[in-house]
């Protein structure tokens, strides 16, 4: 069997590539209760290989990108956001009129529809930003009284009398997405999981159902650009970038949107005229807090779509929390926090190195939430971010992921990065340049095996004496008395789990033992609730049978599940007894 496994490794990798194409971004959730998959043609067109960063199929400058580094992906997404505008329409029936109206201003590349409550929105991507500027110049302000109305690329489409005849040669643009932001209910996900053929298949299905799709990512970049448009009218050098799970590929539907405000360096030109300015140093905590306070008030009073602004300025990283009304996404805005952006880049890179990373992180995050190990509010419990690091460390121990030290060792001059406060964030960013062992991995365990292995790992790890170091990829003696110690990979003197207390650590341990027991005893599909459904406390009340993959995609998943079972059998011994630590 081992020989067969080796011999088939290449075809397996090929298959994974196919899976990768299928698995990312092409599952569309169009209507509640029904998960439909887009056509093969669209799959070919949408190059959404990295799970979250689709190059737009219609954008030539994007589809030609060869080196898909994090930075080029962000640059492309930002460019896409600048060329896009969000229009609220009365109903989907307005689509033709809207297209006809907008086509006067330039070529439209794509149109995406979604509904928020009863409101309909269409995100239109133009080929050129000039088209949006012209629409902005010709648009008017509504009847609402505003002391300081500001123009932005969010509009109402007011249907008035105008000629509806299409211009010569103008093709009707099909909506790239219809009802693009519908989320599956727990019941739908439960049914989806129930229909899988193995636990590995359940994990893949869960990841597919929960991950952010192309439109959701477009809207996240749009939100950042919307803010940036306002701020840049006040200050010359402001950029707003998304980061965190919206960018690193670990994000799931409705996850918060982390935004960071960055001040670009203004080049000192030797001109005769020099502007009078006021000095303010954002790396000084007091001034940063004041600045954030001013921004928060501006956002609350002047920026449309922004509601429920909360200033959390006393935290270690001061943030402004708010709700973006057009998408109903909770956002956290921080200032000049480049380490967090590079951290997202690192996590994204780890997600890119092996296709199993993101599905595994997704199921473990979901498990932690269902077991009340994590929470949406901060406290003395582990965060999703720290939990993800724990998974990455486990995968390092399985020789699936390299240590950060290795990534640093292979870094080139192009990879040198240093933050505003001098933190070295240099590491190899090009997957092609990784050592061969991380391109053609000997560990081809399936997801079920890895999930089981993860629970085994945390239930046997000696958290009382040992710490975890992603940078070295090794266990370290715990340098402090914190209950849980995971070094911050980029700032190794910091413990990202400093907040976690002993009670919460014991809870993780206890739940991991329970999880092992569940995986050992509920792994048969014969039960109504089985596999990760039990882990995630999902009940299958009725089999709706509507959540189906099309034949081609189902056969890929079947093949993958069957094959990965062949590659490694999980050492599951049903006779083992449930253990619990107190
Ligand atoms: P969800 O929002 O729960 O989906 O996960 P997330 O990864 O986005 O976590 P969160 O919103 O809490 O944090 C956003 C990002 O900030 C993370 O992805 C990290 O890049 C960074 N971050 C979060 N916590 C820490 C921390 O304790 N230390 C450092 N250096 N960075 C952190
Ligand atoms: Mg987040």
Short mmCIF file of N, CA and C and ligand atoms in Angstrom, two decimals, residues 243-246 248 250-252 255-258 316-317 332 337 339-345 347 365 375-376 383-386 388 488-491 494-497 499, ligand 1:
data_model
loop_
_atom_site.label_atom_id
_atom_site.label_comp_id
_atom_site.label_asym_id
_atom_site.label_seq_id
_atom_site.Cartn_x
_atom_site.Cartn_y
_atom_site.Cartn_z
N UNK A 243 -7.37 43.49 6.74
CA UNK A 243 -6.41 42.45 7.14
C UNK A 243 -7.16 41.42 7.99
N UNK A 244 -6.45 40.57 8.69
CA UNK A 244 -7.10 39.55 9.52
C UNK A 244 -7.73 38.46 8.67
N UNK A 245 -8.76 37.83 9.22
CA UNK A 245 -9.30 36.63 8.56
C UNK A 245 -9.99 36.95 7.24
N UNK A 246 -10.36 38.23 7.00
CA UNK A 246 -10.93 38.58 5.69
C UNK A 246 -9.89 38.39 4.60
N UNK A 248 -6.65 36.50 5.21
CA UNK A 248 -5.69 35.39 5.31
C UNK A 248 -6.27 34.03 4.92
N UNK A 250 -8.72 32.45 6.41
CA UNK A 250 -9.35 31.71 7.50
C UNK A 250 -10.72 32.29 7.83
N UNK A 251 -11.12 33.28 7.07
CA UNK A 251 -12.37 33.97 7.36
C UNK A 251 -13.58 33.15 6.93
N UNK A 252 -14.64 33.27 7.71
CA UNK A 252 -15.89 32.60 7.33
C UNK A 252 -16.98 33.66 7.24
N UNK A 255 -17.66 36.96 9.34
CA UNK A 255 -16.58 37.27 10.28
C UNK A 255 -16.34 38.78 10.25
N UNK A 256 -15.78 39.30 11.32
CA UNK A 256 -15.60 40.74 11.38
C UNK A 256 -14.61 41.18 10.30
N UNK A 257 -14.66 42.47 9.99
CA UNK A 257 -13.72 43.01 9.01
C UNK A 257 -12.70 43.86 9.76
N UNK A 258 -11.45 43.41 9.74
CA UNK A 258 -10.39 44.18 10.40
C UNK A 258 -9.79 45.14 9.37
N UNK A 316 -4.80 47.72 24.17
CA UNK A 316 -3.38 47.70 23.77
C UNK A 316 -3.24 48.24 22.36
N UNK A 317 -4.13 47.79 21.48
CA UNK A 317 -4.21 48.38 20.14
C UNK A 317 -5.54 49.13 20.08
N UNK A 332 -13.59 46.58 12.61
CA UNK A 332 -12.65 47.12 13.61
C UNK A 332 -11.58 47.89 12.87
N UNK A 337 -0.80 49.76 12.16
CA UNK A 337 -0.51 48.52 12.86
C UNK A 337 -0.02 47.51 11.81
N UNK A 339 2.29 45.36 11.76
CA UNK A 339 2.62 43.98 12.19
C UNK A 339 1.41 43.08 11.95
N UNK A 340 0.23 43.60 12.25
CA UNK A 340 -0.98 42.78 12.09
C UNK A 340 -1.18 42.43 10.61
N UNK A 341 -0.84 43.37 9.72
CA UNK A 341 -0.98 43.11 8.28
C UNK A 341 0.01 42.02 7.86
N UNK A 342 1.26 42.14 8.32
CA UNK A 342 2.26 41.12 7.97
C UNK A 342 1.90 39.77 8.59
N UNK A 343 1.27 39.84 9.75
CA UNK A 343 0.82 38.59 10.38
C UNK A 343 -0.23 37.92 9.49
N UNK A 344 -1.13 38.73 8.95
CA UNK A 344 -2.15 38.17 8.04
C UNK A 344 -1.47 37.57 6.82
N UNK A 345 -0.42 38.23 6.35
CA UNK A 345 0.30 37.73 5.19
C UNK A 345 0.94 36.37 5.50
N UNK A 347 -0.04 34.20 7.84
CA UNK A 347 -1.08 33.19 7.97
C UNK A 347 -1.61 32.79 6.59
N UNK A 365 -11.94 26.06 14.28
CA UNK A 365 -12.54 27.31 14.79
C UNK A 365 -14.03 27.11 15.08
N UNK A 375 -15.19 32.96 21.90
CA UNK A 375 -16.40 33.79 21.97
C UNK A 375 -16.18 35.02 21.11
N UNK A 376 -17.29 35.67 20.70
CA UNK A 376 -17.14 36.89 19.90
C UNK A 376 -16.63 38.06 20.73
N UNK A 383 -8.41 33.21 21.54
CA UNK A 383 -9.04 33.86 20.39
C UNK A 383 -8.90 32.96 19.17
N UNK A 384 -9.68 33.28 18.16
CA UNK A 384 -9.58 32.54 16.89
C UNK A 384 -8.17 32.62 16.31
N UNK A 385 -7.56 33.77 16.49
CA UNK A 385 -6.21 33.98 15.96
C UNK A 385 -5.22 33.02 16.64
N UNK A 386 -5.27 32.96 17.98
CA UNK A 386 -4.34 32.09 18.71
C UNK A 386 -4.63 30.62 18.41
N UNK A 388 -5.78 29.47 15.67
CA UNK A 388 -5.23 29.19 14.32
C UNK A 388 -3.73 28.92 14.42
N UNK A 488 4.29 35.07 19.85
CA UNK A 488 3.90 35.80 18.66
C UNK A 488 5.01 35.57 17.62
N UNK A 489 4.68 34.99 16.46
CA UNK A 489 5.74 34.61 15.53
C UNK A 489 6.60 35.80 15.09
N UNK A 490 6.02 36.98 15.01
CA UNK A 490 6.78 38.13 14.52
C UNK A 490 7.44 38.93 15.65
N UNK A 491 6.85 38.85 16.83
CA UNK A 491 7.44 39.54 17.99
C UNK A 491 7.60 38.50 19.09
N UNK A 494 6.58 38.33 22.83
CA UNK A 494 5.17 38.44 23.26
C UNK A 494 4.47 37.09 23.22
N UNK A 495 3.56 36.93 24.17
CA UNK A 495 2.73 35.72 24.23
C UNK A 495 1.33 36.10 23.75
N UNK A 496 0.88 35.52 22.62
CA UNK A 496 -0.44 35.91 22.10
C UNK A 496 -1.58 35.37 22.97
N UNK A 497 -1.24 34.47 23.90
CA UNK A 497 -2.29 33.88 24.77
C UNK A 497 -2.16 34.35 26.22
N UNK A 499 -3.75 36.38 27.74
CA UNK A 499 -5.07 36.59 28.34
C UNK A 499 -5.72 35.29 28.85
P1 LIG B 1 -11.82 36.34 13.28
O1 LIG B 1 -12.04 37.81 13.24
O2 LIG B 1 -12.28 35.74 14.57
O3 LIG B 1 -12.37 35.63 12.09
O4 LIG B 1 -10.23 36.05 13.26
P2 LIG B 1 -9.02 37.04 12.96
O5 LIG B 1 -7.84 36.23 12.57
O6 LIG B 1 -9.45 38.13 12.03
O7 LIG B 1 -8.74 37.61 14.38
P3 LIG B 1 -8.94 39.07 14.97
O8 LIG B 1 -10.05 39.79 14.30
O9 LIG B 1 -9.04 38.91 16.46
O10 LIG B 1 -7.55 39.77 14.66
C1 LIG B 1 -7.26 40.25 13.39
C2 LIG B 1 -5.79 40.09 13.09
O11 LIG B 1 -5.04 40.85 14.03
C3 LIG B 1 -5.26 38.68 13.18
O12 LIG B 1 -5.45 37.93 12.00
C4 LIG B 1 -3.80 38.94 13.46
O13 LIG B 1 -3.15 39.27 12.25
C5 LIG B 1 -3.85 40.17 14.33
N1 LIG B 1 -3.88 39.80 15.75
C6 LIG B 1 -4.93 39.38 16.48
N2 LIG B 1 -4.57 39.13 17.75
C7 LIG B 1 -3.26 39.41 17.82
C8 LIG B 1 -2.31 39.35 18.89
O14 LIG B 1 -2.57 38.98 20.03
N3 LIG B 1 -1.06 39.74 18.56
C9 LIG B 1 -0.72 40.16 17.31
N4 LIG B 1 0.51 40.54 17.05
N5 LIG B 1 -1.58 40.22 16.31
C10 LIG B 1 -2.83 39.84 16.55
#
